[in-house]
PDB file of C-alpha atoms in Angstrom:
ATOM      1  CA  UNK O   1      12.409 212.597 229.862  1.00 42.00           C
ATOM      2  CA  UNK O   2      14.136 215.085 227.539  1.00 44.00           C
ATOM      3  CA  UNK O   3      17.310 214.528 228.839  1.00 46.00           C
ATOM      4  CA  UNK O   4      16.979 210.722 228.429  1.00 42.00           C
ATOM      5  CA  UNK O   5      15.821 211.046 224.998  1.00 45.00           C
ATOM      6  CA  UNK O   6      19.143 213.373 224.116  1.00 50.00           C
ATOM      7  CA  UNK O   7      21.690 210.798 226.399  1.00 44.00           C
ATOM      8  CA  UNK O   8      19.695 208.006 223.749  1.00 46.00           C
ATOM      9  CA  UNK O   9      20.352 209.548 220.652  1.00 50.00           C
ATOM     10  CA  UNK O  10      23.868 210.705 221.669  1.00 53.00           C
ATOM     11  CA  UNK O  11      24.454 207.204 222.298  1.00 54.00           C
ATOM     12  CA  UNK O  12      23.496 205.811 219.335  1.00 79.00           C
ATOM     13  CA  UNK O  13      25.302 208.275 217.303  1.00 83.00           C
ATOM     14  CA  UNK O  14      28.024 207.347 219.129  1.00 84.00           C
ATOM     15  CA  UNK O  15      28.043 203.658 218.199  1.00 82.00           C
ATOM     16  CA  UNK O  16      27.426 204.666 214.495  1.00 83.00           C
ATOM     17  CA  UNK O  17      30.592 206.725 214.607  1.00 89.00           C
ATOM     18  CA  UNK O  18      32.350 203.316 216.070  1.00 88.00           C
ATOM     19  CA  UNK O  19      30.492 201.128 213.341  1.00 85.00           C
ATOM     20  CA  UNK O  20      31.495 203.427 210.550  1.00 89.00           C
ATOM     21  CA  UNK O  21      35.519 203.389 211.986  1.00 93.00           C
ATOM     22  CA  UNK O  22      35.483 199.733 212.208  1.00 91.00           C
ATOM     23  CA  UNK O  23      34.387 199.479 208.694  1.00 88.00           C
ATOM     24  CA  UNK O  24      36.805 202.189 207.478  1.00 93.00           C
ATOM     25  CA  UNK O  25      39.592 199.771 209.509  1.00 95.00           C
ATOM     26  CA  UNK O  26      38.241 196.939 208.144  1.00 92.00           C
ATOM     27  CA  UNK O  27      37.921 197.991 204.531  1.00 93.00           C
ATOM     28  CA  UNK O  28      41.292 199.655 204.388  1.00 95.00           C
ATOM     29  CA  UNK O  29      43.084 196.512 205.884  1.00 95.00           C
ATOM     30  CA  UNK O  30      41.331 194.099 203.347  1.00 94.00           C
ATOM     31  CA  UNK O  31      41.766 195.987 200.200  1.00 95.00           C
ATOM     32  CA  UNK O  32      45.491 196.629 200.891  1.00 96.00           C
ATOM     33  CA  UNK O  33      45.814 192.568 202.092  1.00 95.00           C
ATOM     34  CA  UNK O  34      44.241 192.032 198.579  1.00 93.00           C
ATOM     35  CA  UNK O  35      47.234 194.204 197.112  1.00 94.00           C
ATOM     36  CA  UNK O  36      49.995 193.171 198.835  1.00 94.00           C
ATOM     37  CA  UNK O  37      49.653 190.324 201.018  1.00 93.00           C
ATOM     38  CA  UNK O  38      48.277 190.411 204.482  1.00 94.00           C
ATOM     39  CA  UNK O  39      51.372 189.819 206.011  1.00 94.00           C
ATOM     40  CA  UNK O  40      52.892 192.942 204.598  1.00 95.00           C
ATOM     41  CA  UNK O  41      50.424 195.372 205.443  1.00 96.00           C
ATOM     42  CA  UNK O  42      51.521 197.137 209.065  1.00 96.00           C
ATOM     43  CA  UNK O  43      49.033 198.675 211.442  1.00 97.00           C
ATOM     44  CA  UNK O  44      50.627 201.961 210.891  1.00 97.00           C
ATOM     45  CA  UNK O  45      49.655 201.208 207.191  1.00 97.00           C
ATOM     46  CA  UNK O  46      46.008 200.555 207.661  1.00 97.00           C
ATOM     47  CA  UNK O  47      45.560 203.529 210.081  1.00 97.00           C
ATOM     48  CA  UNK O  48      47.008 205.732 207.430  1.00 97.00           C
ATOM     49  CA  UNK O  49      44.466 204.236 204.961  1.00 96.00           C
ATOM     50  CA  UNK O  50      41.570 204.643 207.308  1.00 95.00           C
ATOM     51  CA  UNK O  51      42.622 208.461 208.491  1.00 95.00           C
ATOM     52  CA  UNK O  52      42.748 207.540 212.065  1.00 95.00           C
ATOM     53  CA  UNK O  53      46.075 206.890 214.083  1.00 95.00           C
ATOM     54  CA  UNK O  54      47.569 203.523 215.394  1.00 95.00           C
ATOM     55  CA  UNK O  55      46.625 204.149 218.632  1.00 95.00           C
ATOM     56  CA  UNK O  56      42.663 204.824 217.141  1.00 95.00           C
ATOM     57  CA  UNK O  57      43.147 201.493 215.630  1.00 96.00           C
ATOM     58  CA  UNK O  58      43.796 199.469 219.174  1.00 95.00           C
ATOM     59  CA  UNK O  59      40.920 200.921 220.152  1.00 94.00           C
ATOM     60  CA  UNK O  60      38.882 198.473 217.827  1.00 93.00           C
ATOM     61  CA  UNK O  61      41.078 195.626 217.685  1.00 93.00           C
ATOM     62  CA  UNK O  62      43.825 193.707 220.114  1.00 92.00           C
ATOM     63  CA  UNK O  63      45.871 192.724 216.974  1.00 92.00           C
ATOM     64  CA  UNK O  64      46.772 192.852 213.135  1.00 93.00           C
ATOM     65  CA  UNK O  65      45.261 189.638 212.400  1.00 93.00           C
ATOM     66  CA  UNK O  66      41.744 191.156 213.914  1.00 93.00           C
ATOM     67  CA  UNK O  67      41.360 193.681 211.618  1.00 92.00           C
ATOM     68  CA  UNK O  68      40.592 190.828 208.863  1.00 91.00           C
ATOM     69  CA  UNK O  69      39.088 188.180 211.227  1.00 88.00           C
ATOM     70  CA  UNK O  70      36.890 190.219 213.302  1.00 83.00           C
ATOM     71  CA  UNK O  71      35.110 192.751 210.699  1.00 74.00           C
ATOM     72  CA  UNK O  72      32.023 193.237 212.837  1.00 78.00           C
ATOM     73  CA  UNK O  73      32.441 191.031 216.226  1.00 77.00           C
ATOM     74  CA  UNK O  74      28.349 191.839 217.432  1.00 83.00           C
ATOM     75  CA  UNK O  75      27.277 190.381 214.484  1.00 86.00           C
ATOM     76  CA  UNK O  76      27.215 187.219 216.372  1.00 89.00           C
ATOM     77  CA  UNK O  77      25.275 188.563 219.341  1.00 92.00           C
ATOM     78  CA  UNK O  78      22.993 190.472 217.179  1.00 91.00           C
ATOM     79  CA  UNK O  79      21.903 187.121 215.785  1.00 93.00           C
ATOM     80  CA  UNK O  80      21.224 185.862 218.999  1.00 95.00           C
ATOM     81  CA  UNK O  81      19.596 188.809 220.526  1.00 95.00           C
ATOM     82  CA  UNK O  82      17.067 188.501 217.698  1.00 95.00           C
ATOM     83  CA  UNK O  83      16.830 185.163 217.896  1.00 96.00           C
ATOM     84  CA  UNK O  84      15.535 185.030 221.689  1.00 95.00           C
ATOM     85  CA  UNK O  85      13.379 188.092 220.795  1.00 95.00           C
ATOM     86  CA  UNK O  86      11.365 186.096 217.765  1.00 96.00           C
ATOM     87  CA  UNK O  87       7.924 186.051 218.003  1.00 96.00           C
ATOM     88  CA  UNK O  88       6.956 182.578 219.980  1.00 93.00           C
ATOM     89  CA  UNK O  89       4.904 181.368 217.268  1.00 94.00           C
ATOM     90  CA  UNK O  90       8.598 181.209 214.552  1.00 94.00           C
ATOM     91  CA  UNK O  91      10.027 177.287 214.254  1.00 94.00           C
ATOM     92  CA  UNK O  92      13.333 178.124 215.155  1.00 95.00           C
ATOM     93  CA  UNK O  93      14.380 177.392 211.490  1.00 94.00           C
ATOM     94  CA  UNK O  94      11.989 180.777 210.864  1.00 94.00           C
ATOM     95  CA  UNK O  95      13.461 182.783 213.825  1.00 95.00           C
ATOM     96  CA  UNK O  96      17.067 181.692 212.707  1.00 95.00           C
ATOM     97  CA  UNK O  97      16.134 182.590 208.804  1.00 93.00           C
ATOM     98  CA  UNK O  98      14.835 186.073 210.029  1.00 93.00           C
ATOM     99  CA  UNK O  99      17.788 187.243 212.220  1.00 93.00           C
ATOM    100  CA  UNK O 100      20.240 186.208 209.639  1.00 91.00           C
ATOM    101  CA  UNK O 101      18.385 187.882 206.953  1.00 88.00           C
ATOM    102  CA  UNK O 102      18.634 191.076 209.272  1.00 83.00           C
ATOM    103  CA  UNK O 103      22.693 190.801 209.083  1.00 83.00           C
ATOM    104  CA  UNK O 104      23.328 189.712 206.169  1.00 80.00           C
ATOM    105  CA  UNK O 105      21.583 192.049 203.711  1.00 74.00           C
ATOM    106  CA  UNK O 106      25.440 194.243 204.287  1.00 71.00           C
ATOM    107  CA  UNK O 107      26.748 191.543 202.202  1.00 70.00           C
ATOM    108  CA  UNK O 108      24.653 192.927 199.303  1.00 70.00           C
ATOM    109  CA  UNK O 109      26.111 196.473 200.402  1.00 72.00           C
ATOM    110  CA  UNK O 110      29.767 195.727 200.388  1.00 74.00           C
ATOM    111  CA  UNK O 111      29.988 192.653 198.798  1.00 75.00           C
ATOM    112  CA  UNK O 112      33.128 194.231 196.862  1.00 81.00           C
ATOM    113  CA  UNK O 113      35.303 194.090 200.085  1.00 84.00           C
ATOM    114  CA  UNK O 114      33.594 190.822 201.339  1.00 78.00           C
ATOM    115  CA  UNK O 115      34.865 188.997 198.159  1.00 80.00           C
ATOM    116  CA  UNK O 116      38.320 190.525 198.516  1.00 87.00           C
ATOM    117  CA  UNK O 117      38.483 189.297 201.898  1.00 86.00           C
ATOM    118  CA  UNK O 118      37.795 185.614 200.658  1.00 84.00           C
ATOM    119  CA  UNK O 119      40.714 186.260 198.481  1.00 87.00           C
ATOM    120  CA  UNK O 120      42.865 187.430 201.373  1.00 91.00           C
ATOM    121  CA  UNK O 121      42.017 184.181 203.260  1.00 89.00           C
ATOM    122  CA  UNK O 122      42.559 182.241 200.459  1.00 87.00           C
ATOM    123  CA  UNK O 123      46.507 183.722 200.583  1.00 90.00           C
ATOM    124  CA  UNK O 124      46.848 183.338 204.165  1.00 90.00           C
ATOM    125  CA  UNK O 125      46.164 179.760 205.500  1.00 90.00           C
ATOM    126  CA  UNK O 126      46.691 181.566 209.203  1.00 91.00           C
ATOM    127  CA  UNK O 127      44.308 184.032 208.515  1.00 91.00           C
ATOM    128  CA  UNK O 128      41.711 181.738 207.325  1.00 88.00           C
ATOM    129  CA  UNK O 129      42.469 178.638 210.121  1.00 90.00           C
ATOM    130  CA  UNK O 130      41.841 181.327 212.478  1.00 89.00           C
ATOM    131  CA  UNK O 131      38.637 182.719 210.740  1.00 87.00           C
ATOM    132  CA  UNK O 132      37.543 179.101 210.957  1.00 87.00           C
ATOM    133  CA  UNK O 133      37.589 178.879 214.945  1.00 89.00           C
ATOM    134  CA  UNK O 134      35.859 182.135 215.458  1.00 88.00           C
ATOM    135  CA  UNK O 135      33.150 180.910 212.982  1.00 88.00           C
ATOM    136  CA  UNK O 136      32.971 177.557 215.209  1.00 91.00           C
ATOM    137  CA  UNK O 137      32.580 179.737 218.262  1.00 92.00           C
ATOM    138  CA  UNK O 138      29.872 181.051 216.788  1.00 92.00           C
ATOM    139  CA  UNK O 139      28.282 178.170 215.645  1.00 94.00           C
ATOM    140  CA  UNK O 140      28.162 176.759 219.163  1.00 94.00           C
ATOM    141  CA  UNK O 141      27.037 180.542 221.004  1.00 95.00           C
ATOM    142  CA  UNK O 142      24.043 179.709 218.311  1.00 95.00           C
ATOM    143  CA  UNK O 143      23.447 176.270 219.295  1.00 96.00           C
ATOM    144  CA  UNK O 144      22.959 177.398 222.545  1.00 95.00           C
ATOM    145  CA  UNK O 145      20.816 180.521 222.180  1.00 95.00           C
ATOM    146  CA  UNK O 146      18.377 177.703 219.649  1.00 96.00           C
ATOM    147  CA  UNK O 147      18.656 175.188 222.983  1.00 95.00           C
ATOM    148  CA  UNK O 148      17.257 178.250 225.342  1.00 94.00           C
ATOM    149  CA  UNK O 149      14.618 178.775 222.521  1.00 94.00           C
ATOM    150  CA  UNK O 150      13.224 175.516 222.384  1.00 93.00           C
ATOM    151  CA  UNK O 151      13.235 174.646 225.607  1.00 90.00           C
ATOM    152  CA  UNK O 152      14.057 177.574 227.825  1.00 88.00           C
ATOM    153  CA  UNK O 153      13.658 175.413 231.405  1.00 81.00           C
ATOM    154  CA  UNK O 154      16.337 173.456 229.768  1.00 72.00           C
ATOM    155  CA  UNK O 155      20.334 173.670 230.319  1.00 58.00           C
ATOM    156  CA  UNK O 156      21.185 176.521 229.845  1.00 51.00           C
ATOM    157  CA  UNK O 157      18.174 178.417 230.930  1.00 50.00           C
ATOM    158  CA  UNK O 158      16.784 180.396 233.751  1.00 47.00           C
ATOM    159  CA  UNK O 159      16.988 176.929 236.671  1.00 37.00           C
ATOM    160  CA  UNK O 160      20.886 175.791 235.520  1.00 37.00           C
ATOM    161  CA  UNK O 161      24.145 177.495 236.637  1.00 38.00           C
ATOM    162  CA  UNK O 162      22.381 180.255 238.461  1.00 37.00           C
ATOM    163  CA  UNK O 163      20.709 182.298 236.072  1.00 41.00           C
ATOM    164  CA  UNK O 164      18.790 183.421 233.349  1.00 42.00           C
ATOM    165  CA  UNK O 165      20.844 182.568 229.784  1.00 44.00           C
ATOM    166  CA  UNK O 166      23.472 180.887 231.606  1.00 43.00           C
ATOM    167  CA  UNK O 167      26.377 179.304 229.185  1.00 48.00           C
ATOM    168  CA  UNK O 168      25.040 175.591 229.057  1.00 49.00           C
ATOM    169  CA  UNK O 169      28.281 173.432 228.391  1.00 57.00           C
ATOM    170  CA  UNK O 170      28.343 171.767 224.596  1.00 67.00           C
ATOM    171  CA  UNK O 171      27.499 168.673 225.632  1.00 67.00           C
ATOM    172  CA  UNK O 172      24.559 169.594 227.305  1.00 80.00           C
ATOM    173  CA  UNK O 173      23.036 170.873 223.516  1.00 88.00           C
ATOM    174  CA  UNK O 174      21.008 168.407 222.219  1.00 91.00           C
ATOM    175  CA  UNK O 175      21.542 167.236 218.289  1.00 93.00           C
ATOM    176  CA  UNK O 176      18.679 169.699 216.609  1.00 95.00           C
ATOM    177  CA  UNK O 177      19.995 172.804 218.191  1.00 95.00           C
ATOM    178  CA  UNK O 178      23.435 171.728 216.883  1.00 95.00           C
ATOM    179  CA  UNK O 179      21.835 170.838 213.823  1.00 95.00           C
ATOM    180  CA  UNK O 180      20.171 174.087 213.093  1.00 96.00           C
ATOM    181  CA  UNK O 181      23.215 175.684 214.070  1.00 96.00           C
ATOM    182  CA  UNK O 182      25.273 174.587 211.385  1.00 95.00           C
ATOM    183  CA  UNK O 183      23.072 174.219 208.374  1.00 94.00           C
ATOM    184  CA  UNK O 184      22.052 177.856 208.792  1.00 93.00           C
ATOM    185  CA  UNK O 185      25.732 178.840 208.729  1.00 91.00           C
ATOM    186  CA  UNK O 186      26.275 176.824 205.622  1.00 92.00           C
ATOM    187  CA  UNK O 187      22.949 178.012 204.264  1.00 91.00           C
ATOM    188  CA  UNK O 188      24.663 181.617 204.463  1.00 88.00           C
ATOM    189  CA  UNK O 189      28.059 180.611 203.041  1.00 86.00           C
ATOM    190  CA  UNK O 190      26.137 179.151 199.886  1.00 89.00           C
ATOM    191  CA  UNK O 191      23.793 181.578 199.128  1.00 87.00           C
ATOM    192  CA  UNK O 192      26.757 183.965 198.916  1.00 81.00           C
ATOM    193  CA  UNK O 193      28.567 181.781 197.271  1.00 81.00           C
ATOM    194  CA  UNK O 194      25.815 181.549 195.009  1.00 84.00           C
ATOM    195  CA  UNK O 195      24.856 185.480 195.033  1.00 80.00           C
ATOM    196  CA  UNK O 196      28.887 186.458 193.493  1.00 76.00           C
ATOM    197  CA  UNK O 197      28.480 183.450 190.733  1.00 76.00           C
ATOM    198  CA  UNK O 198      24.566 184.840 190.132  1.00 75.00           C
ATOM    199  CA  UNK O 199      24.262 188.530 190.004  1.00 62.00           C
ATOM    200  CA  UNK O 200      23.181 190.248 189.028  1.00 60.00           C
ATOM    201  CA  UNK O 201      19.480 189.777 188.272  1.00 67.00           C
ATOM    202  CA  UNK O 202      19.217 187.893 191.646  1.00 72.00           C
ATOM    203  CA  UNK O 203      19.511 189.900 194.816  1.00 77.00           C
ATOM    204  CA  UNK O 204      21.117 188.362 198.004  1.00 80.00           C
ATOM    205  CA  UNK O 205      17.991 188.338 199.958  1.00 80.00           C
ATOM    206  CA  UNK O 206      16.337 186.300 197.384  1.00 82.00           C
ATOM    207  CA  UNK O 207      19.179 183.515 197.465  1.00 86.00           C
ATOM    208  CA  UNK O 208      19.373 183.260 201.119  1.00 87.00           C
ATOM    209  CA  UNK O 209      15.422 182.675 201.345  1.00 88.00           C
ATOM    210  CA  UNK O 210      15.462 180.124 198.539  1.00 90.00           C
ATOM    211  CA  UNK O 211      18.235 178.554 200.178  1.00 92.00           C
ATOM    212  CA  UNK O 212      16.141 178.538 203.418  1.00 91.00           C
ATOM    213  CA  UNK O 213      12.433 177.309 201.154  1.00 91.00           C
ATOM    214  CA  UNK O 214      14.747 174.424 200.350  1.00 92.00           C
ATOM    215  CA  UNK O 215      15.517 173.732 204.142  1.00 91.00           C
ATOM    216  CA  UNK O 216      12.040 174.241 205.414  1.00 89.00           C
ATOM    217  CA  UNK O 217      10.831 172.039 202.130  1.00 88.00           C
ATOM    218  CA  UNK O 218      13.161 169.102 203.712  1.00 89.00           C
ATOM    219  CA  UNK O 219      15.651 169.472 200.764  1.00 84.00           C
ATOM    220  CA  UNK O 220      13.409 167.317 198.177  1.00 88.00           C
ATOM    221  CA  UNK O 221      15.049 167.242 194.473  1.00 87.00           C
ATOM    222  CA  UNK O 222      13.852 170.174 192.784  1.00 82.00           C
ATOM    223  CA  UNK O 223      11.841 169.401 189.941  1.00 82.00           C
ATOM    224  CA  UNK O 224      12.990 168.805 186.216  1.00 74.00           C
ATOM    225  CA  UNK O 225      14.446 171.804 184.979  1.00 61.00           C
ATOM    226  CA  UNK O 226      13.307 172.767 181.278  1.00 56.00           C
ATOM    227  CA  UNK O 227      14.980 174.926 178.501  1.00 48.00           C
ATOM    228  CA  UNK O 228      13.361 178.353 179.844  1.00 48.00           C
ATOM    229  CA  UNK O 229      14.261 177.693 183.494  1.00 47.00           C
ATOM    230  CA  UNK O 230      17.609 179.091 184.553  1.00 49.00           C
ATOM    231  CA  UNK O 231      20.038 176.978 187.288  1.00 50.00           C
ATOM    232  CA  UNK O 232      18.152 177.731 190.355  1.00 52.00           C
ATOM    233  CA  UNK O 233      14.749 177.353 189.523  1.00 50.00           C
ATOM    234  CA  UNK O 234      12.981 180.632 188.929  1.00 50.00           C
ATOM    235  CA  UNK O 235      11.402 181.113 185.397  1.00 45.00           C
ATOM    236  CA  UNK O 236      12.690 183.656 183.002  1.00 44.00           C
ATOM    237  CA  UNK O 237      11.015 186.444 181.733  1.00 44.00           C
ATOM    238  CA  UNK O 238      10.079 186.811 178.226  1.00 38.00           C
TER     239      UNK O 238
END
């Protein structure tokens, strides 16, 4: 048992190490993109940056573009690994909500480099076209793990193409797991959105579960706002 535990922990120090060179990659990459241009920043460039080698930096990604596209790839399969392991009694708006919320309290961490990379998009149409179809990717490898949730005997699940969380094909995803799918990545994209025009005194957190009130709520009008009630709805303090 002692040996397992010590093979465990080695492991997940090991991953941390990973997680904590990916970030230096990614962070170096974006902040010099945001200086001089994506497409004159070299590999050799961002290694330097990062204080590993070139080779060190193939390790983590298959290209330059990556490094800016591809800042965490598992974030996507972290989603969905939380997603299937919701308690049964979540809606699937709830189990999506909570898994997101998991991810995407970094933003509040390093939301310095995440709004420099929205500037280095913005100067590189490639950059952000290509951004674009990973996030669609996504959006579908979501649609499917929501299609397995609500119905798990459906396609997709354990009695189609031979197995347990089989790929189901897009068509075969009805319209709510779609649905759900996309809001909740547009739910995220707003509440940041919302979070860099906003704080402080609102936290991330906070926006992303208003944003998500308003989506369980059915997205009725707000009420009237008054004199003492600031843009997105939460009283002020005297």
């Amino acid at each position: 048992m002692q040996c397992v535990t010590n093979k465990g922990a080695g492991a997940g120090l090991r991953e941390r190490k990973k997680q904590a060179t990916r970030a230096a990659l990614s962070e170096a990459a974006v902040r010099l993109a945001a200086e001089h241009g994506a497409e004159n920043v070299t590999v050799e460039a961002i290694s330097n940056a990062a204080g590993v080698s070139p080779r060190t930096f193939f390790n983590y990604f298959d290209s330059h573009d990556d490094v800016f596209v591809m800042m965490d790839p598992d974030v996507g399969e972290r989603v969905r690994r939380a997603i299937r392991d919701a308690p049964a009694e979540l809606s699937p708006l709830d189990a999506v909500r909570e898994a997101m919320a998991a991810e995407l309290a970094e933003v509040e961490l390093r939301h310095e480099v995440w709004s420099l990379r929205a500037k280095v998009f913005q100067k590189s149409p490639h950059l952000l076209a290509r951004g674009l179809g990973l996030h669609m990717a996504e959006e579908r490898d979501l649609a499917r793990t929501i299609a397995r949730r609500i119905d798990p005997d459906g396609p997709g699940g354990p009695d189609v193409h031979g197995g347990p969380g089989a790929p189901c094909e897009d068509a075969d995803i009805d319209l709510y797991p779609r649905l759900l799918a996309a809001v909740a990545g547009t739910a995220a994209r707003v509440a940041i959105e919302h979070w860099y025009a906003h704080s402080p005194p609102l936290t991330f957190p906070e926006i992303f579960r208003d944003v998500f009130t308003h989506l369980s709520a059915g997205l009725p009008q707000p009420p009237a706002q008054t004199d003492d009630r600031p843009s997105d709805g939460r009283t002020t303090e005297s």
